[in-house]
Amino acid sequence: SSLRAELRPYQRTGLSWLCALSHAGFGGILADDMGLGKTVQALALLLHEKEEGHAVRALVVCPASLQLNWKAEALRFAPSLSCSVLMGPAQGREREIREGQAELMITSYDQLKRDICAYEGKTFTHVLLDEAQTIKNAASHGAKAVKALRAAHRFAMTGTPIENRLSELWSIFDFLMPGYLYGYKRFRERFEVPIVREGDEQARRNLHGMVAPFILRRMKKDVLDELPEK
């Protein structure tokens, strides 16, 4: 009720999906096409948790260019959530991480790598990755930093959960629910090699069956048919 927006039907479906996964203890990828309101759906989830009487201590990790956009969206759609953007000198960021009481903290992937020590012992209710394809390389420092965070609920938002390689999907799931798609070696043997190199349709169906409940993707042409072509 505190959301300052009228959700479209597909966004209400997205909110219900996020809430169901959250309540069941799972994570997921909100993979809607660009421009369909992934941010407002995520903010609605946090407001729902708050109105249900649960404490909210959420961390959004996004590209630095989107930090102030996230703050603007939070102020516009969810003004009842206290919000803090981690910017400026490292000392100030670390103090805010350790002592800040904001319900929503917003940092960037680069800052997270530099500040990771400040997060030791810190547990969030939610960690939300925006443009989550940023962690597609599981061996990168950014991916390792994100996966070191402690949170009760983890969600990823990206319109491109797979850009080039199937291993990118594994890396995002390794953040969401570590071990669900096995370790990478087993994932590669069971899915990546048979699907990519051998065209194994049964392996593809098996992987689809495992990940489909945890990925919600709507295309603009399917849900906003009143919009003209680009």
Coordinates of C-alpha atoms in Angstrom, one line a residue:
S1 CA 0.0 0.0 0.0
S2 CA 2.9 2.4 0.5
L3 CA 4.2 2.0 -3.1
R4 CA 3.8 5.3 -5.0
A5 CA 3.0 3.6 -8.3
E6 CA 0.3 1.7 -10.1
L7 CA 1.8 -1.6 -11.1
R8 CA 0.8 -3.0 -14.5
P9 CA -0.6 -6.5 -14.5
Y10 CA 2.7 -8.1 -15.5
Q11 CA 4.5 -6.2 -12.7
R12 CA 2.0 -7.4 -10.2
T13 CA 2.7 -10.9 -11.4
G14 CA 6.4 -10.2 -11.0
L15 CA 5.9 -9.0 -7.5
S16 CA 3.9 -12.1 -6.6
W17 CA 6.7 -14.2 -8.1
L18 CA 9.4 -12.4 -6.1
C19 CA 7.4 -12.7 -2.9
A20 CA 6.8 -16.4 -3.4
L21 CA 10.4 -17.1 -3.9
S22 CA 11.4 -15.0 -1.0
H23 CA 9.0 -16.6 1.4
A24 CA 10.1 -20.1 0.3
G25 CA 13.8 -19.2 0.8
F26 CA 14.8 -19.3 -2.9
G27 CA 16.5 -16.7 -5.1
G28 CA 15.7 -15.9 -8.7
I29 CA 16.5 -13.9 -11.8
L30 CA 14.1 -11.1 -12.8
A31 CA 15.0 -11.1 -16.5
D32 CA 12.4 -8.8 -18.0
D33 CA 13.3 -6.9 -21.1
M34 CA 14.8 -3.4 -20.7
G35 CA 12.2 -0.8 -19.8
L36 CA 9.7 -3.1 -18.1
G37 CA 10.3 -1.8 -14.6
K38 CA 12.5 -4.3 -12.9
T39 CA 13.5 -1.7 -10.3
V40 CA 9.9 -0.8 -9.2
Q41 CA 9.1 -4.5 -8.9
A42 CA 12.2 -5.0 -6.6
L43 CA 11.3 -1.9 -4.5
A44 CA 7.7 -3.3 -4.2
L45 CA 9.2 -6.5 -2.8
L46 CA 11.0 -4.6 -0.1
L47 CA 7.9 -2.6 0.8
H48 CA 5.9 -5.8 1.0
E49 CA 8.4 -7.3 3.4
K50 CA 8.3 -4.2 5.5
E51 CA 4.5 -4.1 5.6
E52 CA 4.5 -7.7 6.6
G53 CA 6.3 -6.7 9.7
H54 CA 9.8 -7.9 8.7
A55 CA 12.9 -5.9 9.1
V56 CA 14.5 -4.7 5.8
R57 CA 18.2 -4.2 5.5
A58 CA 18.7 -4.5 1.7
L59 CA 21.8 -4.0 -0.4
V60 CA 21.6 -3.1 -4.1
V61 CA 24.7 -3.7 -6.2
C62 CA 24.7 -2.0 -9.6
P63 CA 26.9 -0.3 -12.0
A64 CA 28.2 3.1 -10.7
S65 CA 26.3 4.9 -13.4
L66 CA 23.0 3.6 -12.0
Q67 CA 23.5 4.4 -8.3
L68 CA 21.8 7.8 -8.3
N69 CA 19.1 6.4 -10.6
W70 CA 18.3 3.8 -8.0
K71 CA 18.1 6.4 -5.3
A72 CA 15.8 8.6 -7.4
E73 CA 13.5 5.6 -8.1
A74 CA 13.5 4.7 -4.4
L75 CA 12.5 8.3 -3.5
R76 CA 9.9 8.3 -6.2
F77 CA 8.2 4.9 -5.7
A78 CA 9.2 3.9 -2.1
P79 CA 9.8 7.0 0.0
S80 CA 9.0 5.2 3.2
L81 CA 12.2 3.2 2.7
S82 CA 15.2 4.9 4.2
C83 CA 18.0 5.0 1.5
S84 CA 21.7 5.5 1.5
V85 CA 24.0 5.7 -1.5
L86 CA 27.6 4.5 -0.9
M87 CA 29.7 7.1 -2.7
G88 CA 32.5 9.4 -1.8
P89 CA 35.8 8.6 0.1
A90 CA 36.4 5.0 1.2
Q91 CA 36.5 5.9 4.9
G92 CA 33.0 7.4 4.7
R93 CA 31.7 4.4 2.8
E94 CA 33.1 1.9 5.3
R95 CA 31.6 3.8 8.2
E96 CA 28.2 3.8 6.6
I97 CA 28.5 0.0 5.8
R98 CA 29.4 -0.8 9.4
E99 CA 27.2 1.6 11.3
G100 CA 24.5 2.8 8.8
Q101 CA 20.9 1.9 9.6
A102 CA 19.3 2.6 6.2
E103 CA 16.8 0.0 5.0
L104 CA 18.2 0.3 1.5
M105 CA 21.9 0.7 0.7
I106 CA 23.1 1.2 -2.8
T107 CA 26.7 0.4 -3.9
S108 CA 28.5 -0.3 -7.1
Y109 CA 30.4 -3.5 -8.2
D110 CA 33.7 -1.6 -8.2
Q111 CA 33.1 -0.1 -4.7
L112 CA 32.0 -3.5 -3.4
K113 CA 35.4 -5.0 -4.4
R114 CA 37.2 -2.2 -2.6
D115 CA 35.0 -2.2 0.5
I116 CA 34.5 -6.0 0.9
C117 CA 36.4 -6.2 4.2
A118 CA 33.8 -3.7 5.7
Y119 CA 31.1 -6.2 5.0
E120 CA 32.6 -8.9 7.2
G121 CA 30.1 -9.9 9.8
K122 CA 27.3 -7.9 8.1
T123 CA 24.1 -9.8 7.2
F124 CA 21.5 -8.3 4.9
T125 CA 17.9 -9.3 4.5
H126 CA 18.2 -8.9 0.7
V127 CA 21.0 -8.5 -1.8
L128 CA 19.8 -7.4 -5.2
L129 CA 22.1 -7.4 -8.2
D130 CA 21.2 -5.0 -11.0
E131 CA 22.7 -5.7 -14.4
A132 CA 23.7 -9.0 -12.9
Q133 CA 25.5 -10.1 -16.1
T134 CA 28.4 -8.1 -14.5
I135 CA 29.2 -11.3 -12.5
K136 CA 29.1 -13.6 -15.6
N137 CA 32.8 -14.4 -15.1
A138 CA 32.8 -16.5 -11.9
A139 CA 36.6 -16.1 -11.6
S140 CA 36.5 -12.3 -11.5
H141 CA 37.1 -10.3 -8.3
G142 CA 33.6 -8.7 -8.7
A143 CA 31.8 -12.0 -8.8
K144 CA 33.8 -13.3 -5.8
A145 CA 33.0 -10.2 -3.8
V146 CA 29.3 -10.4 -4.5
K147 CA 29.2 -14.1 -3.5
A148 CA 31.0 -13.3 -0.2
L149 CA 28.0 -11.2 0.9
R150 CA 25.7 -12.7 3.6
A151 CA 22.0 -12.3 3.0
A152 CA 18.8 -14.2 3.7
H153 CA 17.4 -13.5 0.2
R154 CA 19.3 -13.0 -3.1
F155 CA 17.9 -11.8 -6.4
A156 CA 19.4 -10.8 -9.7
M157 CA 18.0 -8.5 -12.3
T158 CA 19.3 -8.6 -15.9
G159 CA 17.7 -8.5 -19.3
T160 CA 20.6 -10.7 -20.5
P161 CA 21.2 -13.7 -18.1
I162 CA 23.2 -15.3 -20.9
E163 CA 25.2 -13.2 -23.2
N164 CA 27.8 -15.5 -24.7
R165 CA 28.3 -18.7 -22.7
L166 CA 26.2 -21.0 -20.6
S167 CA 28.7 -20.7 -17.8
E168 CA 27.4 -17.2 -17.3
L169 CA 24.0 -18.5 -16.1
W170 CA 25.9 -20.9 -13.7
S171 CA 27.8 -18.0 -12.2
I172 CA 24.6 -16.0 -11.5
F173 CA 22.9 -19.1 -9.9
D174 CA 26.1 -19.7 -7.9
F175 CA 25.3 -16.3 -6.3
L176 CA 21.6 -16.9 -5.9
M177 CA 21.6 -20.5 -4.5
P178 CA 25.2 -21.8 -4.3
G179 CA 25.3 -25.5 -5.2
Y180 CA 21.9 -25.7 -6.8
L181 CA 23.5 -26.1 -10.3
Y182 CA 26.3 -28.1 -8.7
G183 CA 30.0 -27.0 -8.8
Y184 CA 31.1 -25.6 -12.1
K185 CA 33.0 -28.8 -13.1
R186 CA 29.9 -31.0 -12.7
F187 CA 27.7 -28.3 -14.4
R188 CA 30.1 -28.3 -17.4
E189 CA 30.1 -32.1 -17.7
R190 CA 26.4 -32.5 -17.2
F191 CA 25.0 -29.5 -19.1
E192 CA 27.4 -27.1 -20.8
V193 CA 29.4 -29.6 -22.9
P194 CA 26.5 -31.8 -23.9
I195 CA 24.3 -28.8 -24.8
V196 CA 26.8 -26.5 -26.5
R197 CA 29.1 -29.0 -28.2
E198 CA 26.9 -32.0 -28.8
G199 CA 23.4 -30.4 -29.2
D200 CA 22.0 -32.7 -26.6
E201 CA 18.3 -31.8 -26.4
Q202 CA 17.6 -33.9 -23.3
A203 CA 20.4 -32.1 -21.4
R204 CA 18.9 -28.8 -22.5
R205 CA 15.4 -29.9 -21.3
N206 CA 16.9 -31.1 -18.0
L207 CA 18.7 -27.7 -17.4
H208 CA 15.5 -25.8 -18.4
G209 CA 13.5 -27.8 -15.9
M210 CA 15.9 -26.9 -13.1
V211 CA 16.2 -23.2 -13.8
A212 CA 12.8 -22.2 -15.3
P213 CA 11.0 -21.8 -11.9
F214 CA 13.7 -19.3 -10.8
I215 CA 13.8 -17.1 -14.0
L216 CA 11.0 -14.7 -14.9
R217 CA 11.4 -13.1 -18.3
R218 CA 8.8 -11.0 -20.2
M219 CA 9.5 -9.3 -23.5
K220 CA 8.3 -5.8 -24.2
K221 CA 6.3 -6.9 -27.3
D222 CA 4.4 -9.4 -25.2
V223 CA 3.3 -7.2 -22.3
L224 CA 3.3 -3.6 -23.6
D225 CA 1.6 -4.1 -27.0
E226 CA 0.3 -0.5 -27.0
L227 CA 3.9 0.8 -27.5
P228 CA 4.9 1.5 -31.1
E229 CA 7.9 -0.1 -32.7
K230 CA 11.3 1.5 -32.1

